[in-house]
XYZ file of C-alpha atoms in Angstrom:
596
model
C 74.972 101.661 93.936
C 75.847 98.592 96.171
C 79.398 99.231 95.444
C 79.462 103.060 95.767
C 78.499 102.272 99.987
C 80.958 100.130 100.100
C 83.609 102.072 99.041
C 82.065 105.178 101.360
C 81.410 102.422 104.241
C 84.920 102.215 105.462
C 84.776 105.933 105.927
C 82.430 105.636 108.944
C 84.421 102.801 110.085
C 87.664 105.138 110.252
C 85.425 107.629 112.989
C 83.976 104.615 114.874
C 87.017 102.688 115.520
C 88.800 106.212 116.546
C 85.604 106.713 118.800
C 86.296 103.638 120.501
C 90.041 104.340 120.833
C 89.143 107.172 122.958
C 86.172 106.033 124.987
C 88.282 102.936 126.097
C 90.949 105.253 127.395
C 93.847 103.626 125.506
C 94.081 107.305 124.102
C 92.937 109.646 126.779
C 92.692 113.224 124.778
C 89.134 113.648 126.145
C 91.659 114.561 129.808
C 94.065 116.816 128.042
C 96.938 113.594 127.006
C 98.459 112.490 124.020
C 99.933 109.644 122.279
C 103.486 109.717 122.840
C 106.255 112.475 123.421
C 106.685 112.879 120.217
C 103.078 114.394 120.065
C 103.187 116.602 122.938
C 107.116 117.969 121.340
C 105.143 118.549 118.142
C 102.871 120.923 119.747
C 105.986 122.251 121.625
C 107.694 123.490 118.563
C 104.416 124.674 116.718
C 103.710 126.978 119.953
C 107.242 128.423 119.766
C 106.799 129.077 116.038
C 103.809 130.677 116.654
C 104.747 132.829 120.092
C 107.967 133.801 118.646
C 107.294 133.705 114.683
C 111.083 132.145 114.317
C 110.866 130.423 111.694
C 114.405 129.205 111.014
C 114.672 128.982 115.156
C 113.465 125.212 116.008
C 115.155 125.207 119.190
C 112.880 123.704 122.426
C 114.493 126.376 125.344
C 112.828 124.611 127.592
C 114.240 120.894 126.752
C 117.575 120.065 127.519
C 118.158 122.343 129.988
C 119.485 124.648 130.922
C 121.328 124.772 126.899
C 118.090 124.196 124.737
C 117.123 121.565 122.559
C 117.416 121.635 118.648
C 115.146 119.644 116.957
C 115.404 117.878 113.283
C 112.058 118.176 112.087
C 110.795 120.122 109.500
C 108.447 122.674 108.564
C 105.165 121.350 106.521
C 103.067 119.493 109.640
C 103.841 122.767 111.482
C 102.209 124.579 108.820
C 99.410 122.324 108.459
C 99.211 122.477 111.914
C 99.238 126.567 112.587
C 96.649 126.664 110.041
C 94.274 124.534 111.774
C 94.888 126.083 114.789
C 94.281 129.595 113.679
C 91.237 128.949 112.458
C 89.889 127.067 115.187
C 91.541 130.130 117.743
C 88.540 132.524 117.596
C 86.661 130.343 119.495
C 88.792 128.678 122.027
C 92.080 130.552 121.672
C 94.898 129.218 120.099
C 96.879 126.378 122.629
C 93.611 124.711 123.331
C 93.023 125.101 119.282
C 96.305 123.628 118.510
C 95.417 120.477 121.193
C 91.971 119.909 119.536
C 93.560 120.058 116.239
C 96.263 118.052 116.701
C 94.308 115.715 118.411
C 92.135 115.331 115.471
C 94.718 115.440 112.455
C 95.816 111.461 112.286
C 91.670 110.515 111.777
C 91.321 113.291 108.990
C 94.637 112.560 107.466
C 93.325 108.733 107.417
C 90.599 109.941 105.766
C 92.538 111.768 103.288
C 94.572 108.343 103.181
C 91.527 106.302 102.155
C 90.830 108.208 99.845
C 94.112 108.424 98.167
C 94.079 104.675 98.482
C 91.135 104.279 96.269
C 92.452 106.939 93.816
C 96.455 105.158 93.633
C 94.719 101.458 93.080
C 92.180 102.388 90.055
C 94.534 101.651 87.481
C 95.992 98.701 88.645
C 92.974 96.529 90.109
C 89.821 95.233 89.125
C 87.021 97.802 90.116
C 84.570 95.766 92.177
C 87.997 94.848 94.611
C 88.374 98.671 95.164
C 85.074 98.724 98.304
C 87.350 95.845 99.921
C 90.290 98.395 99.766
C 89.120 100.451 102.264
C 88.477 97.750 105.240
C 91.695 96.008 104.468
C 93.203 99.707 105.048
C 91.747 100.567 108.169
C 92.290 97.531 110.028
C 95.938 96.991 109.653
C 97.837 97.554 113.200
C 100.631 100.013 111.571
C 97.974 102.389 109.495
C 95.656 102.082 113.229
C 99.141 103.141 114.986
C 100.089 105.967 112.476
C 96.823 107.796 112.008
C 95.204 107.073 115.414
C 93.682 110.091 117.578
C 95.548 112.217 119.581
C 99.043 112.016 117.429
C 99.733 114.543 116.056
C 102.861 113.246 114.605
C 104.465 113.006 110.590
C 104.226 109.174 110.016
C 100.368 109.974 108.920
C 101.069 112.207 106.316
C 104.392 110.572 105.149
C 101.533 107.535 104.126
C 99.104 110.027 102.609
C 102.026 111.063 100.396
C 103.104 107.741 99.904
C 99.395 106.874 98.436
C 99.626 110.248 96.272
C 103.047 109.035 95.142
C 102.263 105.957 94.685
C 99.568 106.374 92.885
C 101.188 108.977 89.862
C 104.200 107.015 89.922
C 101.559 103.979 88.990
C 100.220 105.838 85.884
C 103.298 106.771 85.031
C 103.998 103.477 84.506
C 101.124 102.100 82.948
C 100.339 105.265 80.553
C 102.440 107.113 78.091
C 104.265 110.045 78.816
C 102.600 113.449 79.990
C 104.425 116.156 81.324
C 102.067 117.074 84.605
C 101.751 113.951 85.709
C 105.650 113.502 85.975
C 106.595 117.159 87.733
C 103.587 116.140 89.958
C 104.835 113.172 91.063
C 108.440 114.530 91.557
C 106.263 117.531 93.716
C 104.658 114.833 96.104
C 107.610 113.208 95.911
C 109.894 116.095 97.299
C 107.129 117.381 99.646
C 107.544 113.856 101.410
C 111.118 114.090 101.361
C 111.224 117.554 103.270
C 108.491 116.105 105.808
C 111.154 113.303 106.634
C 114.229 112.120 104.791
C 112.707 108.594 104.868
C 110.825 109.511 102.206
C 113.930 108.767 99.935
C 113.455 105.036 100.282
C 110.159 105.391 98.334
C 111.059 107.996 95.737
C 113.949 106.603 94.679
C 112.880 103.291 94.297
C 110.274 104.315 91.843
C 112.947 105.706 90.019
C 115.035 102.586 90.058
C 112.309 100.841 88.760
C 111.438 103.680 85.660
C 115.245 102.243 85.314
C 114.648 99.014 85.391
C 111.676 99.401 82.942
C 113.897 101.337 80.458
C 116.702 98.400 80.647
C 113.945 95.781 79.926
C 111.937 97.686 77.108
C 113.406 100.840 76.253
C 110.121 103.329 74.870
C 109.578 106.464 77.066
C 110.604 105.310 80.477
C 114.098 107.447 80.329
C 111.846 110.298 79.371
C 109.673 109.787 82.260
C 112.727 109.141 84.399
C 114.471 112.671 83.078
C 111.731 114.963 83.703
C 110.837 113.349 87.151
C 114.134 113.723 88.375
C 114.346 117.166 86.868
C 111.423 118.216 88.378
C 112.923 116.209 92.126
C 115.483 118.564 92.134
C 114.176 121.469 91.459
C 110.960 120.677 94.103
C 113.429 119.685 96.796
C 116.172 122.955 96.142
C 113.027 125.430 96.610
C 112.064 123.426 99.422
C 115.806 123.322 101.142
C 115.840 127.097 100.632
C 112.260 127.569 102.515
C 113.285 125.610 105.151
C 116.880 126.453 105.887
C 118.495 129.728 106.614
C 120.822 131.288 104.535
C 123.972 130.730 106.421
C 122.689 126.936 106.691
C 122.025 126.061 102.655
C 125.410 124.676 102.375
C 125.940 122.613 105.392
C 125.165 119.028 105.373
C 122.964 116.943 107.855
C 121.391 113.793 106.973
C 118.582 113.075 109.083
C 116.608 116.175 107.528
C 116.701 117.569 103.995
C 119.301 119.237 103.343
C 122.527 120.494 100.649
C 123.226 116.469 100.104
C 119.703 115.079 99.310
C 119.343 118.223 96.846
C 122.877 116.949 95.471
C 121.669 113.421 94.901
C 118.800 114.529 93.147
C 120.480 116.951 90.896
C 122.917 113.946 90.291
C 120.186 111.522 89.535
C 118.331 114.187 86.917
C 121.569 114.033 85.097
C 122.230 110.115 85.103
C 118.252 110.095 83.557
C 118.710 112.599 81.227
C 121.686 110.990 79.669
C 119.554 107.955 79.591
C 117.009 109.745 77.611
C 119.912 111.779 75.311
C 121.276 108.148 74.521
C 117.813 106.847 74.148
C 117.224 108.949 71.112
C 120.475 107.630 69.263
C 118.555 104.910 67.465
C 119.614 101.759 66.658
C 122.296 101.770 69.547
C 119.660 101.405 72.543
C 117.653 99.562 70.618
C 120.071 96.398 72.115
C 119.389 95.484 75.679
C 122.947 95.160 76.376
C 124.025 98.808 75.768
C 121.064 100.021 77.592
C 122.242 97.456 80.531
C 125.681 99.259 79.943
C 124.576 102.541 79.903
C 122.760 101.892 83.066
C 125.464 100.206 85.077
C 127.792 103.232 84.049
C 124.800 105.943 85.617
C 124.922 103.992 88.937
C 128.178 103.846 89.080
C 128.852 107.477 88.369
C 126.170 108.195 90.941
C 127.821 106.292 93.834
C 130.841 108.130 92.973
C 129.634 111.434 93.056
C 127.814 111.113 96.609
C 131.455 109.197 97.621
C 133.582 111.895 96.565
C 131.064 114.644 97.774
C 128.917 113.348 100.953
C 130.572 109.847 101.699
C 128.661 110.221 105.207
C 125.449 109.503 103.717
C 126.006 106.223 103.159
C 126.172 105.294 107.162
C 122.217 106.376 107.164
C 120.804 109.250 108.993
C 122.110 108.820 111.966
C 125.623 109.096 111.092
C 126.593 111.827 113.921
C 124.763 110.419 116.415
C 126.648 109.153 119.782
C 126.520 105.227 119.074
C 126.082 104.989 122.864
C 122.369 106.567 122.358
C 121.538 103.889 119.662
C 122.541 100.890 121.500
C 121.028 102.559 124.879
C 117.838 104.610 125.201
C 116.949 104.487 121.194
C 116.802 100.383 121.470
C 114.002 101.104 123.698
C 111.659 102.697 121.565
C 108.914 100.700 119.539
C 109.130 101.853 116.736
C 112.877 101.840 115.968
C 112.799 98.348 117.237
C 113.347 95.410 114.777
C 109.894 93.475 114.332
C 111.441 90.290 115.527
C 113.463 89.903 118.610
C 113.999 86.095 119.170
C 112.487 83.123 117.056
C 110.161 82.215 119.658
C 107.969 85.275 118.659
C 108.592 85.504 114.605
C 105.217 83.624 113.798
C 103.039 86.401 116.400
C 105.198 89.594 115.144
C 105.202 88.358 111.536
C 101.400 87.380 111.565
C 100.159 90.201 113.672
C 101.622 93.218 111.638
C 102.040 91.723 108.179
C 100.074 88.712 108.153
C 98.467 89.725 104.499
C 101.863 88.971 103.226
C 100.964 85.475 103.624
C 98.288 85.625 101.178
C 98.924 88.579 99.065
C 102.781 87.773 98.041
C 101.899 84.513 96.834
C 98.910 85.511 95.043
C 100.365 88.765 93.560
C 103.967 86.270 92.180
C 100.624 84.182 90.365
C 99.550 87.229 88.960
C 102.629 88.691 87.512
C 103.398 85.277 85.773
C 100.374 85.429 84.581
C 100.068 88.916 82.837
C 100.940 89.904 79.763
C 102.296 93.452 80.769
C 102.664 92.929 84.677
C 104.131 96.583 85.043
C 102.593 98.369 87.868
C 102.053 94.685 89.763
C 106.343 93.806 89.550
C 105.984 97.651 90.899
C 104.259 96.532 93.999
C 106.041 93.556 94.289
C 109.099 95.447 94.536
C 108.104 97.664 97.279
C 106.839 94.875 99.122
C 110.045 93.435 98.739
C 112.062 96.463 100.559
C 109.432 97.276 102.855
C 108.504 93.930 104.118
C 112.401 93.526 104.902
C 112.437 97.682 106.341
C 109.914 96.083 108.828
C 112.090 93.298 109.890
C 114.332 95.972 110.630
C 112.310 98.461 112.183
C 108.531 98.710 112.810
C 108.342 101.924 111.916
C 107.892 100.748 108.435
C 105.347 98.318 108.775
C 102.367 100.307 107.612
C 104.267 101.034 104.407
C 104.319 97.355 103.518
C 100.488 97.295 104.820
C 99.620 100.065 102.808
C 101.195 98.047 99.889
C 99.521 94.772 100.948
C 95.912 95.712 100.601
C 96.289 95.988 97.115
C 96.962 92.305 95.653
C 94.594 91.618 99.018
C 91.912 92.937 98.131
C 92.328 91.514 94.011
C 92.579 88.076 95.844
C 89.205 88.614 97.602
C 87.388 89.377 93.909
C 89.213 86.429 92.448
C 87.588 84.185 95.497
C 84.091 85.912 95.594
C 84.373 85.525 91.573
C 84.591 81.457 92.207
C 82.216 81.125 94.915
C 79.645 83.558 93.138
C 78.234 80.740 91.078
C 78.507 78.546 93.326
C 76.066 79.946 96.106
C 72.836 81.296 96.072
C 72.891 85.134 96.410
C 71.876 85.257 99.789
C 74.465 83.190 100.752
C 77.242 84.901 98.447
C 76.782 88.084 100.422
C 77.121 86.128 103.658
C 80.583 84.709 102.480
C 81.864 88.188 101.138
C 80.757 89.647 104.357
C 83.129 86.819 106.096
C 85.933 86.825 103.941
C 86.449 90.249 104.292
C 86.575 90.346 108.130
C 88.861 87.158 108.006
C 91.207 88.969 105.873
C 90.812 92.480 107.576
C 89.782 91.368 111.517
C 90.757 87.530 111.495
C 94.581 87.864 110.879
C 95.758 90.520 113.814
C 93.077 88.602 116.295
C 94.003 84.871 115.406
C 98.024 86.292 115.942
C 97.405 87.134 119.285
C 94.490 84.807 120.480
C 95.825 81.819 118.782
C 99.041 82.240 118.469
C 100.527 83.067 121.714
C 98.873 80.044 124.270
C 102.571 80.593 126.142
C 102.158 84.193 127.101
C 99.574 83.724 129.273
C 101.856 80.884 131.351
C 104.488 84.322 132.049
C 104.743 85.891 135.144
C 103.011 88.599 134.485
C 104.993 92.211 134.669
C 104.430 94.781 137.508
C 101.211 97.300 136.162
C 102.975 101.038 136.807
C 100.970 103.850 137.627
C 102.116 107.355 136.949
C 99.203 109.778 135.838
C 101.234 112.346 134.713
C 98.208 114.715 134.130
C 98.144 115.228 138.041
C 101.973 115.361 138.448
C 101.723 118.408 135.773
C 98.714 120.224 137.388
C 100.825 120.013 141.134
C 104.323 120.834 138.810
C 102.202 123.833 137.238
C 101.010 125.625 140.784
C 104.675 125.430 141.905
C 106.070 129.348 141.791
C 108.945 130.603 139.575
C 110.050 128.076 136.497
C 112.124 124.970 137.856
C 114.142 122.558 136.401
C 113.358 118.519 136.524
C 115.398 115.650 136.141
C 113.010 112.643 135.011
C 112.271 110.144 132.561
C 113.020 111.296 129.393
C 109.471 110.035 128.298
C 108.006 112.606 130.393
C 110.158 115.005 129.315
C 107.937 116.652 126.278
C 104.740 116.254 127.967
C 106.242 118.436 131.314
C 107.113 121.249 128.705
C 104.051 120.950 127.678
C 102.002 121.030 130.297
C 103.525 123.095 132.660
C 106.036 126.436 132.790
C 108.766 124.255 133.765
C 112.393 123.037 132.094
C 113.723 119.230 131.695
C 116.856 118.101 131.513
C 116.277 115.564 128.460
C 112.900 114.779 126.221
C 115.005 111.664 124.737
C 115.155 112.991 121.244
C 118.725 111.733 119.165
C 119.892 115.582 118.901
C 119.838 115.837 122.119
C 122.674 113.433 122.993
C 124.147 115.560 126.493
C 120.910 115.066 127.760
C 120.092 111.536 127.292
C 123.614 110.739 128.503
C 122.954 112.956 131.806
C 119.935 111.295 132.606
C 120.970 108.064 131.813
C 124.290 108.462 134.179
C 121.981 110.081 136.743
C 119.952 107.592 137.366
C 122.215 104.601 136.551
C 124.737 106.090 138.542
C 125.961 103.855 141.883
C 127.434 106.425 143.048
C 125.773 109.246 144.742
C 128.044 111.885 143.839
C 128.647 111.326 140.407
C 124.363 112.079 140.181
C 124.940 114.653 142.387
C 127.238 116.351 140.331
C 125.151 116.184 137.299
C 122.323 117.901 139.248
C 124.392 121.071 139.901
C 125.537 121.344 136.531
C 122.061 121.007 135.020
C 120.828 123.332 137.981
C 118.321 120.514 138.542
C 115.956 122.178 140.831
C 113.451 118.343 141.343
C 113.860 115.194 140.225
C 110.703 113.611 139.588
C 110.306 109.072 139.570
C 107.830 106.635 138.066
C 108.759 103.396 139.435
C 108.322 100.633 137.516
C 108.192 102.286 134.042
C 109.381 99.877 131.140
C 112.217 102.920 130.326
C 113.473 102.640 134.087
C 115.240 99.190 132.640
C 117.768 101.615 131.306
C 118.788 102.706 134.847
C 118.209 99.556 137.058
C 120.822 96.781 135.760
C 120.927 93.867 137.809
C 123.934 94.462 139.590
C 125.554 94.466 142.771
C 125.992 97.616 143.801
C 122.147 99.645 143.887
C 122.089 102.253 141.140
C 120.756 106.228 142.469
C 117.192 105.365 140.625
C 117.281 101.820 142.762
C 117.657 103.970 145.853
C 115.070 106.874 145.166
C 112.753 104.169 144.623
C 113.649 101.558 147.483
C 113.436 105.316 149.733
C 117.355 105.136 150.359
C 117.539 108.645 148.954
C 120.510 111.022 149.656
C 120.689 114.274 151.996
C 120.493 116.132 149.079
C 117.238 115.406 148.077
C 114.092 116.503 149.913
C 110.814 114.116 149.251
C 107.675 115.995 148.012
C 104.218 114.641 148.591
C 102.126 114.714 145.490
C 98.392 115.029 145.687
C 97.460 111.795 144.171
C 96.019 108.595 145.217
C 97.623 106.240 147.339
C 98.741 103.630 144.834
C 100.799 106.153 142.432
C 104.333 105.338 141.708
C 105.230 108.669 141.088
C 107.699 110.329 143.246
C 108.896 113.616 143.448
C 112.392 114.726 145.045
C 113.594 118.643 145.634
C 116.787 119.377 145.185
C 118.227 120.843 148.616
C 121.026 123.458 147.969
C-alpha cells in the first residue's frame, strides 16, 4: 500500500510544481502569454486550420510578410490540439479554448509521461525502485522545460512516445516474439517520426540494436527486426499520404517526414527480412561470423541505396537551409545550442542537466557486467550513449538522456536503501530514503548552480530588459486597418497572435528572406540600405526592445553605429515617426511609424 502512494505521489508533485511555475510568473498564462514563439506559432497554425479547414495549407499569411510563411511542422499536435479545443469551445468559444488548452497540454502530457515511465521500466527494474521513478522524472531540468505550462509545443509528446517506444521495444527484447507487440511498436514508432523527424534517432537505434542482438545470439531477433520494420514502413507511408498532398508525395524534404524517410524504412524492412530469410537456413547462421557478414553486407547495401537515391539526407535536416541562418540567428536559440560553450562552464552545464549520469552510468556498466542476460540494460546503455553525446551537441536532447537516466537511478537508490535497511532502525530508514531521494532528484540541479558557480556572482551583472509585450499587443490591436511590423523576430509569433497585424519574420529556418531582412535591417549602418528593405516589405512600424539578448545579432561592436544602435540611442532617421506607447516609464519598448 506504502508503495502504491508512492508511485501515485509524484503525480501531485507534477500539478504543484506547475502551480508554482505560474504563480511565480516565470510562466505568465494566468495574463494571456506563453512560453516561447514557438507556442504562440503553434496556436497560429491550429487557428488557420481551423478558420480555413486547409489541411494540406500550413502557410502563416500573416508571417513573413507580405509573401507568407510556410511552416515544417506536422499534423498530429494540431489534431490533438483542435480536439481539445472543440470540446472546451461551447463554453468559452474556440481561440480562448485553444489558449486554455494549449496552455494546459505539457502538464497532462507529463502526466501521460509518468505514467508511461512506470509502464516502459516494469520489465527491466526491480519493483520497489519503480515509486522513486516518478520523482527522479519530474525533477530533471529538460523533462521541467519540455512539459512545463503554457507550451504548447511537440518536444512533450515526442518524450511520451519515446516512453511508449521505449517501453515495447524493451519487451521486445526481453520476451519472445509476438506479433502485436512488434507492429505496435513500429506504430508508436512512426507516429513519433511524423510528429518530428528526430524521432529517427530513437527508432532506428532500437533497430540497430535488434541487429546487434541477432549478430551476438542469433534466435528470433531478425524476426522481430523484419516485422518491425515491415510494420515502420507501412505506419509511416499511410502517415506521409495523410499528411502530404498528392502533388507533394514524391518530393523530398528532410526536416519533416516525407518520400525519403518512407524510402529508408522500406529499405531497412528489406535488409531485416533477408536477415530473417537467411536466419532460417540452418547451420549457416548458426556461426557468428556469417551472421557478422550478413550484417555488414545489409548496412552497406542500405547506405548505398539512400546514396544513390537521397544522398542529401546525410547532411541532416537542415540541408537546404541558408548556412548564414545557422551560424547567425539559429546559434542564438537555447535549445539548438551545444550544452557546453567554453571549459570554464562544463562542470555547471554537465552537472546541472545531466548530473545523474554521474551516478547512473557507472552503476548501470556494474550492472551489465554483472548480469547474466544484460539485454534491455546494454539497451539503455546504448541510448545513453547517443543521447548523452546529442546533448553535448544540442540541448534540445537533454531530456531524452534524462528520461533514460532515471532508470539505472532509481535501481541504484533500491540497491543503497537495500544496504542501509538493516542497518538502521525503521524510523530512521524512512528518514534516509526520504533524503536520498531528494539528493538524487533536488540535490544535483541545486548543488550545480549554488555550489558550483561561486564566480558568477563576481560578473558584472547584464542590463535587466523590459518589454511587456502584452501591452505593446493590446496598443498594436486598437490601431485601425492591418499593418505591417518590422521587429524582433522573437516577437514575431506572439504579434500574429495577439493582434490583426503582419510581421516581417517570426525567426523560423523556412523562413530564410525574412530572417535575413531583419537581420540586415537592423544591423544595417547604413540608413538606406534599412530603408530600402522597409519599402519592399511595405513595413508600415517598426517596433524595438532595447536590450533584448537577440538584439546581439544587430549591435556588433563596431565603428560605425548600426540602424538598431541609432533607433535605440534616439538618432532615428526622417523616415521614421516615434510612437508613444501607453506603458510605464521604464519600458524599453519603442515603437517607430513608417512615414511615406
Amino acid at each position: 500500500m506504502k508503495d502504491r502512494y508512492s508511485v501515485i505521489f509524484p503525480f501531485f508533485i507534477v500539478l504543484l510544481i506547475q502551480l508554482l511555475v505560474v504563480a511565480s510568473g516565470f510562466n505568465d498564462v494566468v495574463n494571456g502569454h506563453l512560453y516561447g514563439p514557438d507556442s504562440y506559432m503553434r496556436l497560429n497554425r491550429v487557428l488557420d486550420l481551423w478558420e480555413t479547414g486547409q489541411w494540406y495549407d500550413s502557410t502563416i499569411e500573416r508571417s513573413n510578410a507580405p509573401y507568407g510563411e510556410v511552416m515544417h511542422w506536422t499534423r498530429p499536435l494540431d489534431m490533438i490540439l483542435v480536439a481539445g479545443a472543440w470540446m472546451l469551445s461551447p463554453l468559452i468559444g474556440f481561440k480562448s479554448a485553444l489558449f486554455l488548452w494549449g496552455a494546459m497540454i505539457g502538464p497532462i502530457l507529463e502526466l501521460a509521461a509518468l505514467a508511461a515511465l512506470i509502464w516502459a521500466a516494469k520489465p527491466i527494474m526491480a519493483p520497489q525502485g519503480l515509486p522513486y521513478l516518478g520523482f527522479l522524472f519530474i525533477a530533471q531540468p529538460g523533462v521541467v522545460r519540455d512539459f512545463i505550462i503554457g507550451r504548447p509545443d511537440h518536444h512533450g509528446l515526442l518524450i511520451l512516445l519515446f516512453l511508449l517506444f521505449f517501453g515495447l521495444t524493451a519487451r521486445i527484447l526481453i520476451y519472445p516474439f509476438k506479433y502485436s507487440r512488434c507492429y505496435l511498436a513500429a506504430l508508436i514508432g512512426a507516429v513519433s517520426i511524423w510528429v518530428s523527424i528526430e524521432s529517427l534517432i530513437p527508432v532506428f537505434l532500437f533497430i540497430a540494436v535488434l541487429v546487434i542482438a541477432w549478430i551476438k545470439a542469433g534466435g528470433d531477433f531478425a524476426r522481430k527486426c523484419a516485422h518491425l520494420t515491415l510494420g515502420l514502413f507501412a505506419a509511416l507511408a499511410l502517415a506521409l499520404v495523410v499528411e502530404a498532398p498528392p502533388q507533394d508525395l514524391q518530393v523530398q524534404v528532410f526536416d519533416k517526414i516525407s518520400i525519403v524517410h518512407v524510402g529508408i524504412a522500406a529499405a531497412s524492412a528489406l535488409v531485416c527480412w533477408v536477415f530473417y530469410r537467411v536466419g532460417e537456413l540452418g547451420p549457416v547462421t548458426g556461426i557468428l561470423r556469417y551472421r557478422l557478414f550478413t550484417a555488414g553486407g545489409g548496412l552497406l547495401a542500405m547506405l548505398a541505396f539512400i546514396q544513390i537515391f537521397s544522398p542529401e539526407f546525410f547532411s541532416g535536416p537542415m540541408v537546404h537551409i541558408d548556412p548564414l541562418i545557422l551560424t547567425s540567428y539559429m546559434d542564438t536559440i537555447a535549445d539548438g545550442a551545444p550544452l557546453v560553450r567554453s571549459v570554464e562552464e562544463a562542470p555547471l552545464m554537465m552537472f546541472f542537466w545531466l548530473g545523474l549520469a554521474f551516478f547512473a552510468v557507472p552503476f548501470l556498466l556494474c550492472v551489465i557486467r554483472r548480469e547474466r542476460d544484460p539485454g534491455a540494460w546494454l539497451y539503455v546503455l546504448v541510448g545513453l550513449a547517443v543521447f548523452i553525446a546529442l546533448t553535448l551537441y544540442q540541448k534540445r536532447w537533454a531530456a531524452y538522456a534524462e528520461t533514460l537516466l532515471v532508470i539505472p537511478s532509481a535501481q541504484l537508490l533500491v540497491v543503497l536503501m537495500d544496504w542501509i535497511k538493516p542497518r538502521l532502525r525503521q524510523v530512521f530508514h524512512n528518514a534516509a530514503r526520504a533524503l536520498l531521494v531528494t539528493a538524487f532528484s533536488l540535490g544535483i540541479p541545486f548543488f550545480a548552480v549554488g555550489v558550483m558557480t561561486p564566480d558568477k556572482q563576481q560578473e558584472e551583472p547584464q542590463k535587466a530588459w523590459r518589454c511587456p509585450l502584452g501591452e505593446a499587443s493590446a496598443f498594436l490591436s486598437q490601431l485601425k486597418g492591418t499593418r505591417t511590423i518590422l521587429t524582433q523576430m522573437s516577437f514575431g509569433s506572439a504579434l500574429v497572435y495577439s493582434t490583426p497585424h503582419r510581421v516581417v519574420s517570426s525567426g523560423f529556418h523556412r523562413n530564410p528572406r525574412g530572417i535575413l531582412d531583419t537581420l540586415a535591417f537592423f544591423s544595417s549602418t547604413d540608413g538606406r540600405r534599412s530603408r530600402g528593405i522597409a519599402q519592399r516589405r511595405q513595413v508600415n512600424l517598426v517596433l524595438v526592445c532595447s536590450g533584448h539578448p537577440e538584439s546581439k545579432l544587430y549591435d556588433p561592436k563596431s565603428e560605425q553605429p548600426t540602424f538598431y544602435g541609432r533607433l535605440i540611442s534616439g538618432r532615428h532617421p526622417s523616415w521614421l515617426r516615434p510612437v508613444t506607447l501607453p506603458m510605464e516609464d521604464n519600458s524599453d519598448f519603442l515603437l517607430f511609424e513608417v512615414i511615406k
